[in-house]
Amino acid sequence: MKKHILTLALAATLLASSCKRNNSSFDGPSLSDLNGQFGMLQPFQASKSSVDFSKAETVGFTAKFTKLCDWTIRIKGSNSGAQKFITGKSRIIDVSTATWNGSTTVFPIFKNEPCVATLLINGVTDTFNITVGITGVRVPSGFVVANFESGMNTKWATFIQSGGGMDFKIHNDQFNVEGSNYFNMAGTVNWDWLIGMVDFPASAYGKTTYPLSTVGEDVYFNCLIYGKPNTNESRILFQFREDDNANGKFDVASDDQYDNELRVTWEGWKLVSFKYTDLLHLVNGVPAPNNGNRRHNPNSLVMVSMLHLANPSGGAASTKIDCIMFTEKGPLEL
Amino acid sequence: MKRYLLAIAFWGIVTANAVAQITNTIYPLGVYPKQAPEKLERFTISGYYRFITNVRYLQNSKDMLSRNSYTEQAKTPTHIFVGDDAQIPQLMLNMGGSITPSTRFSTDFYLWTPMTGAGQAENVKGLNLGVSLTGTHDFQKGSLNVIAGGINWYALTPFTFHTNPGFNRYSIFERNPWDPQTQNIADRYNNFYTNGALNQDTRWGRQAFQGIIVEANDMPKNLSGVIMFGKTQLNGGMAPLPNQSYGGKLKKTVGNHYISLNTFNNQSYSDSLLTHGVGFNMHTAEFEIKKRVLTIYGEVGAGRYFSPTLAKGWGEAIDLKLSFPKTTTGIPLLVRYYRISPRVLNNSSVFWNSSIREGNVSSSSSSDQLVLVPFSSAMVPVGQITNNRTGIELNTEFEIGKLKTSIGYTNANEIENISSQLTYSHPVNNLALSRFWRWGFPANVGPYQNLTKVYRGVFETVNLTDGTPAGIPLYKKYFNNIEVNAKYKTRLAYRDLYINYLGSYASVQRKRSAITVFTEDAYLRTYYHQLEAYYHLSPKVVFANYVGWERIIANYNTTVDAISRRPRNQEGWGFATGFDIEMSKGAGLYIRQRWMNYQDRSFSLDQYKGWETTVEIKIFF
Amino acid sequence: MQQSMNRLYTLSTALVATLFANITQGQTGPKVRFTGGARSIISNADIQVNDTIPDKTTAKKAVGGYALVDLGFNISPNKNTEILGMIRINNKYGGFYGAGVAFDVRQLWVKGIIADVVRYQLGDINLKQTPFTLYNHNEDQMISQPGVFQLQRDIVNYETFYKSNTWRQQGLSLDWGLQFNKFVKELNVNAYLTRMNATNFGNIQDRLFGGSTIDLMQSNHLSIAYNLAALFDVKGTALDTNVFSNIVNTMTFRYNNKIGKLNAQLQGEFGNSRYHYSIDTTAPTLTDFFMNPTFTLSPENKQWEAELGYLNVGPDFRSPGAQSKRVDYNAQPNFFNRYKQTQADRPLNYGDIMNNSQLYSTGINPKLMAYNPLINNVLPYGQATFNRQGLYLKGKYNTQNEVIQSEFSHHQLKEIRGQGTSALKSFMMSRLQLGANLGKYLHWDRIAKISASACYQSTQRTGQYAFESVDLTSFQTGMGAEFEILPSMDLMIGYTALQGNGNDLVSDRNGFTEVIDFSKYYVDLNQTVSAAGIRFRFGEKAYLTALYQQSNYQDKIHAYNNYKINHWMVIYNMTF
């Protein structure tokens, strides 16, 4: 009997000793994080007091708390009113979680100006502020189709209906969003959807085709569009015409055209971006087959057209546009 | 090495008579249970197969069927139907098992193929009466019977829970779906002649009840009792609304006599929040005193209907019968007096409701009726009673040689003038008429929307015009009915011949009359004559024949036709012939061919002429 | 040597002998026999609520019921094979002339013997292994129920195929064994494979649950066994190549001997588990082990028994076959599921758990099911509850004539790993059950029994901060009696109560059983169920009973949730 018990005990001991457990101290989130008192272990700071985004500089923020927190850093331009929001949930804020590259969340875009960075903690009434100065604004990279800073390109073709109150001009006023100018498109046309349009041929930039990547997946079209409240809903139709047969021009019967119709349902400025390969060919707003090689070839793009449309029975329509540009490897970040 | 390992692994000699090792393992191995389950003591399957098909030709189907969902049928004069829209299926299986000699479960199961050509897609299966559990437990003094589960046919007392069995004055030419096979093909007619009754199935005189019934029998002091709790057809339904019926009986037997206290009650709700509760209560005492010179039977009690909108209180219900044997009065005589207040309602009893319309209305939006009996003032056969009525009945039967005669007489009147409508039936082509509108029990069909279909029959409603402009009747109605049923058996060419005559002469009028009123003083006069002859042609064949004539005449105090400006003047004929053929033991073939001709000389659209052929095969097992 | 080796290859028919007792019943009697059950229930209930707003939206009364028959065709086409096909015909209460009728297939299996050696059963099978591999624990019934409640429990157990702590599965089971006459006595093997779910050919694989037990009986004193229970997806049966597996390996041992005049038994189980997804990088791989040795003493006459055990189940130990629960606490009650003017969900009460079979699972669940901390916070997933270690003591005592029967147990456990904190919860549970057979004591020939039981549980944690503190206690009691007032007619009464108050932080887990958050659980609740009934016994296999039951739910923190349900039932039950 003793032998049996000894054997069993030995086997059990061997087995038990060979087993190892996960040695974490507890399961799940810390109760202290969930329920403990909030305290700052390290004050809210910026890595620099002034930053030149035009030289691709960035500014990082740091802080440390006693518990896990939902936090938000709001950076506001003192002159422009532009805002940038960085959010997270952690006990520590560092450059890996909170770095500002000069981009904007709420337009207009930042200018060279002092900015106030405020740290807000969910459930905590106290806020923490520091000042960061912008000495150089962020320069977005990409191919600029139109930013209207130098006025209207003479090689662009425009068509404006002869409606009432037509205003298709470059403006410089309190609605500026990027740079100094933007393009206004407004008017009342009660017989046709088209209010006005602008063609941007590649030749306007000294090119036979737009200098874009051959990989449609990498190419993005971006623009800033302003939605004006209490007006007839504006629609902006972008048409992208390719020269698939490389005969130097767009042939409707043998080349591809891609379109995107945006309905301006928001108020204020909004950055709109879409991937080139997400575009479809539309006929009267309905997807239809193309007549070219039916592949997205941004490098064959010869013409970009922008049409401002509105329902003729809806009265006056008004919108604004700025910063029309192509980017690659991702949408535009302003 | 291999050898040693093998030796270690398989060392030993296997024995053939080993004990069961599984129970010696640390935890029992294998599947469960470890004991074989018990098996049923006895299991039986019985039932029947019934094929029935009906071909009908109706010359003027357009008029009869031109409304509601029957307009498609109205387009063609000829219709073929396979099956029975009285909802009796083709194959009925009754399965049951006994767990102990006194404890049993049963269920039925039916299959039905409508034979429309669609095949499996339209075949139907289901239960008819459902799953039923019964059990009996004997105590030292007495026994307990329990019936629970599906539909069980049960009866308490006539005023509480019962159907009217009648006086067996009815035509037996058309077969009922539940009619059994008899040992001899002519037994049906012979039994009717001899006993005055057919073999009936379990539902005769009973109502359908679903729930639990507990009977205590042979208790001390000669007591017995019943408690029942559940639902009737009229407050059924599977919604969780607490619509319930409950009742019971406590009976004491003293020698040949007995007295019982009985109750039956219903509580239903017509809304899901249970704020609108409706129902009825019925409490009675039933007794029977048997003496040598007469038997006194009675049921006396009170009942009421209640609802948030209608609560008229309690009313009386009285039914007294004096039964004199032949030795006392020369011929057997049954004298009956009854009185049922208009405030009493119980649609599960022998009397029809003719005074509380709310009690007959379905809470659903179905166009079918909830209660399959005529509402309003009904002209009823002798033996059938309604509420809001009082009257006397006399019934007797006697034999003169081979002629057996049964006569019934009723003289009744309404207690309160509530309804300005009368209803009556068309017995001559009743079954064929009910088949005009198949499926469901629609009300207000026919060319003048005054026909209502009930189970295997139709009744017609006529409006009286001698009331107030608002339709409230000014006069009470008085009812008279005389029924004669004569049966004669003889032999023709060495074979039995049975001849039955059934006559009914009824009237309803404003004043009391000793006998049926045969003049225009009556709102309505109905005369029905039905003559049948059954000839036992060969040991396995009966030749059946039927002639029926009905005459219904209304006076000018009833609705007149808009064109003819005359009241009802109806005459209907029915001629039918057929064969009952015994195909083999337990299997019968029944063929009926009927020619119909009916016309209302005042209401021109109310007419039909045509024929109907019915073939039925019934096989019991 | 060669001859003995040849003989060695002859396999035992020992198992066959057992099965013959079952199978050949069919051979000497008719080939087709019938088995099953029948039942009729009518129930009426009404609810009273404690709501200051007049309720105009919910009904306060409900009726329900059904009549059903389960008819099983037991077919023995030959002496080695048995087939059972059972259909259910269910007729809802109130359905006339075929309305409310449902037909179902209740079960179907075939069993038999292959080559006179291997026993098999295929189809619907009831399986059990060990408390840590495959075991249908009943940890939501902490105390034994008086007979008046047990009637309803029996119906629930019948509906859900709960018997002998087995789980109903669909698959195949095989048994066979060997006998030896030297060194070892017997070797018994069981293997099973069942299907949990079928593939949808997209993102759900075919999932199987299989296992095996190899039990080696060295002698009448010593047995050891290896057990495997594996839940796994079959790769390639769906487009998604991410396969799940949860493997549990255990060893069980049993050693019997005598200490003086007492029988002593050292028994135990230890093993490990591995929970793993093959590709999903967000899914954890959980591995852990457990051990559960016990030492039992009892006299020859088995009049009493004492057991001391040690339990150590790791926090990452996962065993779906042993940790699946019976009651689904997220399910809806089957009547008055919404109540009050606000149509709030009615919380389940003790009475619902007693009689509503729809709250119960019929198979094992690969995911951790929710539990009710008031009913069982100590071992909510049975003996295999993870993250527990400690000692327990169990005992039984019956008087010589079995007039008095008693059982008790005491568990003193604590967590192995904290939840949200390094402080550990400690658990205590004490149970006592008493039964007295007055009929036997007074030498009556009628039934007269009384019973009482109680279970007290406590969960405590004290941490560095107040928000870590946990103090939850619950107390369950039950008592009842059965008296045969007339031959075969019993009066049954019973009362059971569940009281709990305190607080706990209940772990919220994601689909991978990881703790992601904690829910604050505050309770001051009192639930009682009282019942009385009359039962007529029609022999041993049938009875009719009329019951009245009142369930009371009193929430002292949220008094507006309080309610009371009065429930009348008539049950006529038969088994055959």
GROMACS .gro file of C-alpha atoms in nm, chain C residues 87-389:
model
  303
 1042ILE     CA    1  -4.138   1.112  -3.229
 1043ARG     CA    2  -4.311   1.377  -3.031
 1044ILE     CA    3  -4.666   1.488  -3.092
 1045ASN     CA    4  -4.736   1.811  -2.908
 1046ASN     CA    5  -5.082   1.960  -2.889
 1047LYS     CA    6  -5.095   2.309  -2.745
 1048TYR     CA    7  -5.362   2.381  -2.489
 1049GLY     CA    8  -5.653   2.552  -2.659
 1050GLY     CA    9  -5.578   2.418  -3.005
 1051PHE     CA   10  -5.892   2.247  -3.129
 1052TYR     CA   11  -5.917   2.007  -3.424
 1053GLY     CA   12  -5.554   2.012  -3.518
 1054ALA     CA   13  -5.462   2.369  -3.437
 1055GLY     CA   14  -5.143   2.416  -3.237
 1056VAL     CA   15  -5.003   2.078  -3.325
 1057ALA     CA   16  -4.635   2.016  -3.374
 1058PHE     CA   17  -4.454   1.703  -3.473
 1059ASP     CA   18  -4.089   1.660  -3.387
 1060VAL     CA   19  -3.829   1.392  -3.389
 1061ARG     CA   20  -3.719   1.365  -3.030
 1062GLN     CA   21  -3.436   1.122  -3.065
 1063LEU     CA   22  -3.286   0.865  -3.294
 1064TRP     CA   23  -3.005   0.624  -3.228
 1065VAL     CA   24  -2.876   0.282  -3.307
 1066LYS     CA   25  -2.661   0.071  -3.082
 1067GLY     CA   26  -2.511  -0.268  -3.100
 1068ILE     CA   27  -2.204  -0.482  -3.091
 1069ILE     CA   28  -1.943  -0.516  -3.361
 1070ALA     CA   29  -1.780  -0.855  -3.397
 1071ASP     CA   30  -1.892  -0.946  -3.046
 1072VAL     CA   31  -1.625  -0.717  -2.913
 1073VAL     CA   32  -1.691  -0.349  -2.954
 1074ARG     CA   33  -2.006  -0.184  -2.832
 1075TYR     CA   34  -2.121   0.122  -3.021
 1076GLN     CA   35  -2.395   0.372  -3.013
 1077LEU     CA   36  -2.457   0.614  -3.298
 1078GLY     CA   37  -2.696   0.904  -3.310
 1079ASP     CA   38  -2.830   1.082  -3.002
 1080ILE     CA   39  -2.612   0.974  -2.714
 1081ASN     CA   40  -2.570   1.072  -2.349
 1082LEU     CA   41  -2.208   1.101  -2.247
 1083LYS     CA   42  -2.008   1.165  -1.936
 1084GLN     CA   43  -1.642   1.133  -1.846
 1085THR     CA   44  -1.492   1.306  -1.544
 1086PRO     CA   45  -1.575   1.632  -1.365
 1087PHE     CA   46  -1.295   1.806  -1.551
 1088THR     CA   47  -1.345   1.669  -1.902
 1089LEU     CA   48  -1.711   1.603  -1.980
 1090TYR     CA   49  -1.961   1.641  -1.704
 1091ASN     CA   50  -2.304   1.801  -1.677
 1092HIS     CA   51  -2.272   1.957  -1.337
 1093ASN     CA   52  -2.577   2.089  -1.161
 1094GLU     CA   53  -2.419   2.378  -0.983
 1095ASP     CA   54  -2.729   2.593  -1.015
 1096GLN     CA   55  -2.916   2.364  -0.782
 1097MET     CA   56  -2.727   2.414  -0.463
 1098ILE     CA   57  -2.977   2.248  -0.237
 1099SER     CA   58  -3.195   1.946  -0.284
 1100GLN     CA   59  -3.549   2.037  -0.366
 1101PRO     CA   60  -3.850   1.913  -0.175
 1102GLY     CA   61  -4.071   1.676  -0.366
 1103VAL     CA   62  -4.323   1.941  -0.466
 1104PHE     CA   63  -4.052   2.125  -0.659
 1105GLN     CA   64  -3.880   1.810  -0.772
 1106LEU     CA   65  -4.188   1.724  -0.980
 1107GLN     CA   66  -4.123   2.024  -1.199
 1108ARG     CA   67  -3.750   1.963  -1.199
 1109ASP     CA   68  -3.811   1.608  -1.319
 1110ILE     CA   69  -4.005   1.742  -1.616
 1111VAL     CA   70  -3.721   1.982  -1.696
 1112ASN     CA   71  -3.471   1.700  -1.670
 1113TYR     CA   72  -3.680   1.484  -1.900
 1114GLU     CA   73  -3.713   1.759  -2.159
 1115THR     CA   74  -3.342   1.837  -2.157
 1116PHE     CA   75  -3.219   1.478  -2.131
 1117TYR     CA   76  -3.041   1.556  -1.805
 1118LYS     CA   77  -2.969   1.227  -1.642
 1119SER     CA   78  -2.676   1.112  -1.433
 1120ASN     CA   79  -2.482   1.432  -1.512
 1121THR     CA   80  -2.451   1.340  -1.880
 1122TRP     CA   81  -2.462   1.574  -2.176
 1123ARG     CA   82  -2.674   1.497  -2.476
 1124GLN     CA   83  -2.461   1.481  -2.787
 1125GLN     CA   84  -2.493   1.363  -3.142
 1126GLY     CA   85  -2.223   1.131  -3.260
 1127LEU     CA   86  -2.064   0.798  -3.204
 1128SER     CA   87  -1.940   0.623  -2.894
 1129LEU     CA   88  -1.740   0.304  -2.879
 1130ASP     CA   89  -1.652   0.086  -2.581
 1131TRP     CA   90  -1.442  -0.218  -2.548
 1132GLY     CA   91  -1.227  -0.385  -2.287
 1133LEU     CA   92  -0.963  -0.638  -2.208
 1134GLN     CA   93  -0.919  -0.868  -1.912
 1135PHE     CA   94  -0.594  -1.006  -1.786
 1136ASN     CA   95  -0.494  -1.242  -1.513
 1137LYS     CA   96  -0.148  -1.113  -1.429
 1138PHE     CA   97  -0.005  -0.777  -1.334
 1139VAL     CA   98  -0.319  -0.590  -1.430
 1140LYS     CA   99  -0.679  -0.686  -1.406
 1141GLU     CA  100  -0.872  -0.496  -1.674
 1142LEU     CA  101  -0.834  -0.236  -1.938
 1143ASN     CA  102  -1.146  -0.053  -2.049
 1144VAL     CA  103  -1.154   0.194  -2.329
 1145ASN     CA  104  -1.418   0.436  -2.441
 1146ALA     CA  105  -1.391   0.670  -2.735
 1147TYR     CA  106  -1.646   0.912  -2.868
 1148LEU     CA  107  -1.679   1.171  -3.139
 1149THR     CA  108  -1.969   1.412  -3.163
 1150ARG     CA  109  -2.059   1.704  -3.380
 1151MET     CA  110  -2.116   2.043  -3.225
 1152ASN     CA  111  -2.207   2.242  -3.532
 1153ALA     CA  112  -2.195   2.217  -3.904
 1154THR     CA  113  -2.007   2.447  -4.134
 1155ASN     CA  114  -2.170   2.736  -4.312
 1156PHE     CA  115  -1.904   2.708  -4.582
 1157GLY     CA  116  -1.795   3.059  -4.503
 1158ASN     CA  117  -1.655   3.158  -4.169
 1159ILE     CA  118  -1.782   2.875  -3.950
 1160GLN     CA  119  -1.598   2.547  -3.954
 1161ASP     CA  120  -1.738   2.206  -3.878
 1162ARG     CA  121  -1.680   2.171  -3.506
 1163LEU     CA  122  -1.640   1.837  -3.336
 1164PHE     CA  123  -1.607   1.725  -2.979
 1165GLY     CA  124  -1.430   1.402  -2.917
 1166GLY     CA  125  -1.256   1.218  -2.644
 1167SER     CA  126  -1.143   0.901  -2.496
 1168THR     CA  127  -1.094   0.732  -2.161
 1169ILE     CA  128  -0.849   0.451  -2.106
 1170ASP     CA  129  -0.907   0.302  -1.765
 1171LEU     CA  130  -0.656   0.054  -1.630
 1172MET     CA  131  -0.758  -0.142  -1.327
 1173GLN     CA  132  -0.439  -0.275  -1.186
 1174SER     CA  133  -0.608  -0.454  -0.902
 1175ASN     CA  134  -0.906  -0.418  -0.676
 1176HIS     CA  135  -0.703  -0.152  -0.500
 1177LEU     CA  136  -0.558   0.059  -0.773
 1178SER     CA  137  -0.693   0.204  -1.093
 1179ILE     CA  138  -0.561   0.477  -1.314
 1180ALA     CA  139  -0.713   0.629  -1.620
 1181TYR     CA  140  -0.623   0.869  -1.893
 1182ASN     CA  141  -0.894   1.101  -2.023
 1183LEU     CA  142  -0.898   1.319  -2.326
 1184ALA     CA  143  -1.167   1.569  -2.421
 1185ALA     CA  144  -1.105   1.777  -2.728
 1186LEU     CA  145  -1.319   2.041  -2.891
 1187PHE     CA  146  -1.184   2.130  -3.231
 1188ASP     CA  147  -1.267   2.276  -3.569
 1189VAL     CA  148  -1.201   2.067  -3.876
 1190LYS     CA  149  -0.970   2.258  -4.101
 1191GLY     CA  150  -1.075   2.293  -4.458
 1192THR     CA  151  -1.447   2.269  -4.395
 1193ALA     CA  152  -1.492   2.644  -4.438
 1194LEU     CA  153  -1.320   2.921  -4.627
 1195ASP     CA  154  -1.184   3.068  -4.306
 1196THR     CA  155  -0.864   2.885  -4.220
 1197ASN     CA  156  -0.862   2.999  -3.860
 1198VAL     CA  157  -0.935   2.687  -3.655
 1199PHE     CA  158  -1.014   2.663  -3.287
 1200SER     CA  159  -0.917   2.387  -3.052
 1201ASN     CA  160  -0.957   2.330  -2.680
 1202ILE     CA  161  -0.783   2.014  -2.564
 1203VAL     CA  162  -0.808   1.877  -2.213
 1204ASN     CA  163  -0.587   1.593  -2.091
 1205THR     CA  164  -0.632   1.443  -1.749
 1206MET     CA  165  -0.526   1.150  -1.541
 1207THR     CA  166  -0.750   1.001  -1.278
 1208PHE     CA  167  -0.647   0.757  -1.013
 1209ARG     CA  168  -0.811   0.562  -0.738
 1210TYR     CA  169  -0.655   0.369  -0.461
 1211ASN     CA  170  -0.862   0.167  -0.210
 1212ASN     CA  171  -0.749   0.004   0.105
 1213LYS     CA  172  -0.838  -0.038   0.468
 1214ILE     CA  173  -0.730   0.166   0.762
 1215GLY     CA  174  -0.830  -0.042   1.058
 1216LYS     CA  175  -1.190  -0.129   0.997
 1217LEU     CA  176  -1.251   0.168   0.774
 1218ASN     CA  177  -1.244   0.174   0.397
 1219ALA     CA  178  -1.005   0.435   0.273
 1220GLN     CA  179  -0.990   0.569  -0.075
 1221LEU     CA  180  -0.745   0.808  -0.229
 1222GLN     CA  181  -0.882   0.937  -0.555
 1223GLY     CA  182  -0.807   1.228  -0.772
 1224GLU     CA  183  -0.772   1.387  -1.105
 1225PHE     CA  184  -0.510   1.616  -1.249
 1226GLY     CA  185  -0.452   1.747  -1.593
 1227ASN     CA  186  -0.416   2.042  -1.824
 1228SER     CA  187  -0.591   2.227  -2.099
 1229ARG     CA  188  -0.498   2.426  -2.403
 1230TYR     CA  189  -0.725   2.679  -2.569
 1231HIS     CA  190  -0.598   2.801  -2.903
 1232TYR     CA  191  -0.685   2.963  -3.236
 1233SER     CA  192  -0.452   2.871  -3.518
 1234ILE     CA  193  -0.431   3.202  -3.704
 1235ASP     CA  194  -0.619   3.475  -3.521
 1236THR     CA  195  -0.347   3.690  -3.370
 1237THR     CA  196  -0.592   3.874  -3.149
 1238ALA     CA  197  -0.694   3.547  -2.982
 1239PRO     CA  198  -0.494   3.433  -2.682
 1240THR     CA  199  -0.355   3.087  -2.631
 1241LEU     CA  200  -0.456   2.977  -2.284
 1242THR     CA  201  -0.286   2.687  -2.115
 1243ASP     CA  202  -0.316   2.583  -1.756
 1244PHE     CA  203  -0.345   2.284  -1.527
 1245PHE     CA  204  -0.548   2.160  -1.234
 1246MET     CA  205  -0.537   1.902  -0.963
 1247ASN     CA  206  -0.805   1.761  -0.740
 1248PRO     CA  207  -0.702   1.482  -0.504
 1249THR     CA  208  -0.947   1.354  -0.244
 1250PHE     CA  209  -0.928   1.123   0.051
 1251THR     CA  210  -1.239   0.938   0.164
 1252LEU     CA  211  -1.313   0.728   0.467
 1253SER     CA  212  -1.622   0.516   0.528
 1254PRO     CA  213  -1.714   0.213   0.731
 1255GLU     CA  214  -1.812  -0.122   0.581
 1256ASN     CA  215  -2.181  -0.058   0.627
 1257LYS     CA  216  -2.153   0.276   0.444
 1258GLN     CA  217  -2.346   0.444   0.717
 1259TRP     CA  218  -2.129   0.748   0.696
 1260GLU     CA  219  -1.867   0.885   0.467
 1261ALA     CA  220  -1.614   1.166   0.503
 1262GLU     CA  221  -1.419   1.317   0.217
 1263LEU     CA  222  -1.138   1.569   0.228
 1264GLY     CA  223  -1.032   1.723  -0.099
 1265TYR     CA  224  -0.793   1.974  -0.238
 1266LEU     CA  225  -0.881   2.173  -0.547
 1267ASN     CA  226  -0.645   2.374  -0.760
 1268VAL     CA  227  -0.781   2.481  -1.098
 1269GLY     CA  228  -0.573   2.732  -1.286
 1270PRO     CA  229  -0.721   3.062  -1.404
 1271ASP     CA  230  -0.661   2.972  -1.769
 1272PHE     CA  231  -0.803   2.621  -1.746
 1273ARG     CA  232  -1.077   2.584  -2.005
 1274SER     CA  233  -1.285   2.274  -2.050
 1275PRO     CA  234  -1.616   2.334  -2.229
 1276GLY     CA  235  -1.737   1.979  -2.166
 1277ALA     CA  236  -1.706   2.031  -1.791
 1278GLN     CA  237  -1.764   2.404  -1.758
 1279SER     CA  238  -2.085   2.435  -1.961
 1280LYS     CA  239  -2.377   2.538  -1.750
 1281ARG     CA  240  -2.732   2.417  -1.759
 1282VAL     CA  241  -2.915   2.743  -1.707
 1283ASP     CA  242  -2.888   3.027  -1.956
 1284TYR     CA  243  -2.937   3.332  -1.737
 1285ASN     CA  244  -2.974   3.555  -2.042
 1286ALA     CA  245  -3.280   3.369  -2.167
 1287GLN     CA  246  -3.631   3.506  -2.134
 1288PRO     CA  247  -3.890   3.362  -1.903
 1289ASN     CA  248  -4.166   3.183  -2.089
 1290PHE     CA  249  -4.450   3.397  -1.954
 1291PHE     CA  250  -4.476   3.755  -1.832
 1292ASN     CA  251  -4.141   3.812  -1.998
 1293ARG     CA  252  -4.226   4.180  -2.003
 1294TYR     CA  253  -4.402   4.352  -1.720
 1295LYS     CA  254  -4.504   4.686  -1.583
 1296GLN     CA  255  -4.612   4.992  -1.776
 1297THR     CA  256  -4.259   5.033  -1.904
 1298GLN     CA  257  -4.263   4.680  -2.050
 1299ALA     CA  258  -3.936   4.611  -1.876
 1300ASP     CA  259  -3.776   4.269  -1.906
 1301ARG     CA  260  -3.884   4.065  -1.610
 1302PRO     CA  261  -3.582   3.929  -1.423
 1303LEU     CA  262  -3.572   3.554  -1.384
 1304ASN     CA  263  -3.667   3.425  -1.047
 1305TYR     CA  264  -3.612   3.104  -0.862
 1306GLY     CA  265  -3.952   2.975  -0.973
 1307ASP     CA  266  -3.864   3.019  -1.340
 1308ILE     CA  267  -3.548   2.817  -1.294
 1309MET     CA  268  -3.752   2.545  -1.132
 1310ASN     CA  269  -4.000   2.485  -1.410
 1311ASN     CA  270  -3.896   2.647  -1.738
 1312SER     CA  271  -3.711   2.399  -1.954
 1313GLN     CA  272  -3.650   2.665  -2.217
 1314LEU     CA  273  -3.392   2.824  -1.989
 1315TYR     CA  274  -3.181   2.514  -2.002
 1316SER     CA  275  -2.912   2.416  -2.251
 1317THR     CA  276  -2.922   2.078  -2.411
 1318GLY     CA  277  -2.560   2.062  -2.512
 1319ILE     CA  278  -2.218   2.187  -2.421
 1320ASN     CA  279  -2.125   2.543  -2.502
 1321PRO     CA  280  -1.777   2.631  -2.626
 1322LYS     CA  281  -1.807   2.978  -2.478
 1323LEU     CA  282  -1.823   3.062  -2.111
 1324MET     CA  283  -2.185   3.112  -2.009
 1325ALA     CA  284  -2.305   3.378  -1.773
 1326TYR     CA  285  -2.377   3.276  -1.417
 1327ASN     CA  286  -2.585   3.416  -1.136
 1328PRO     CA  287  -2.353   3.520  -0.850
 1329LEU     CA  288  -2.635   3.487  -0.603
 1330ILE     CA  289  -2.705   3.127  -0.686
 1331ASN     CA  290  -2.349   3.011  -0.713
 1332ASN     CA  291  -2.049   3.240  -0.692
 1333VAL     CA  292  -1.809   2.982  -0.549
 1334LEU     CA  293  -1.810   2.710  -0.815
 1335PRO     CA  294  -2.037   2.845  -1.090
 1336TYR     CA  295  -1.885   2.615  -1.350
 1337GLY     CA  296  -1.887   2.307  -1.134
 1338GLN     CA  297  -1.584   2.134  -0.994
 1339ALA     CA  298  -1.390   2.253  -1.299
 1340THR     CA  299  -1.441   2.621  -1.220
 1341PHE     CA  300  -1.117   2.789  -1.307
 1342ASN     CA  301  -0.916   3.016  -1.083
 1343ARG     CA  302  -0.995   2.833  -0.761
 1344GLN     CA  303  -0.776   2.668  -0.505
   0.00000   0.00000   0.00000
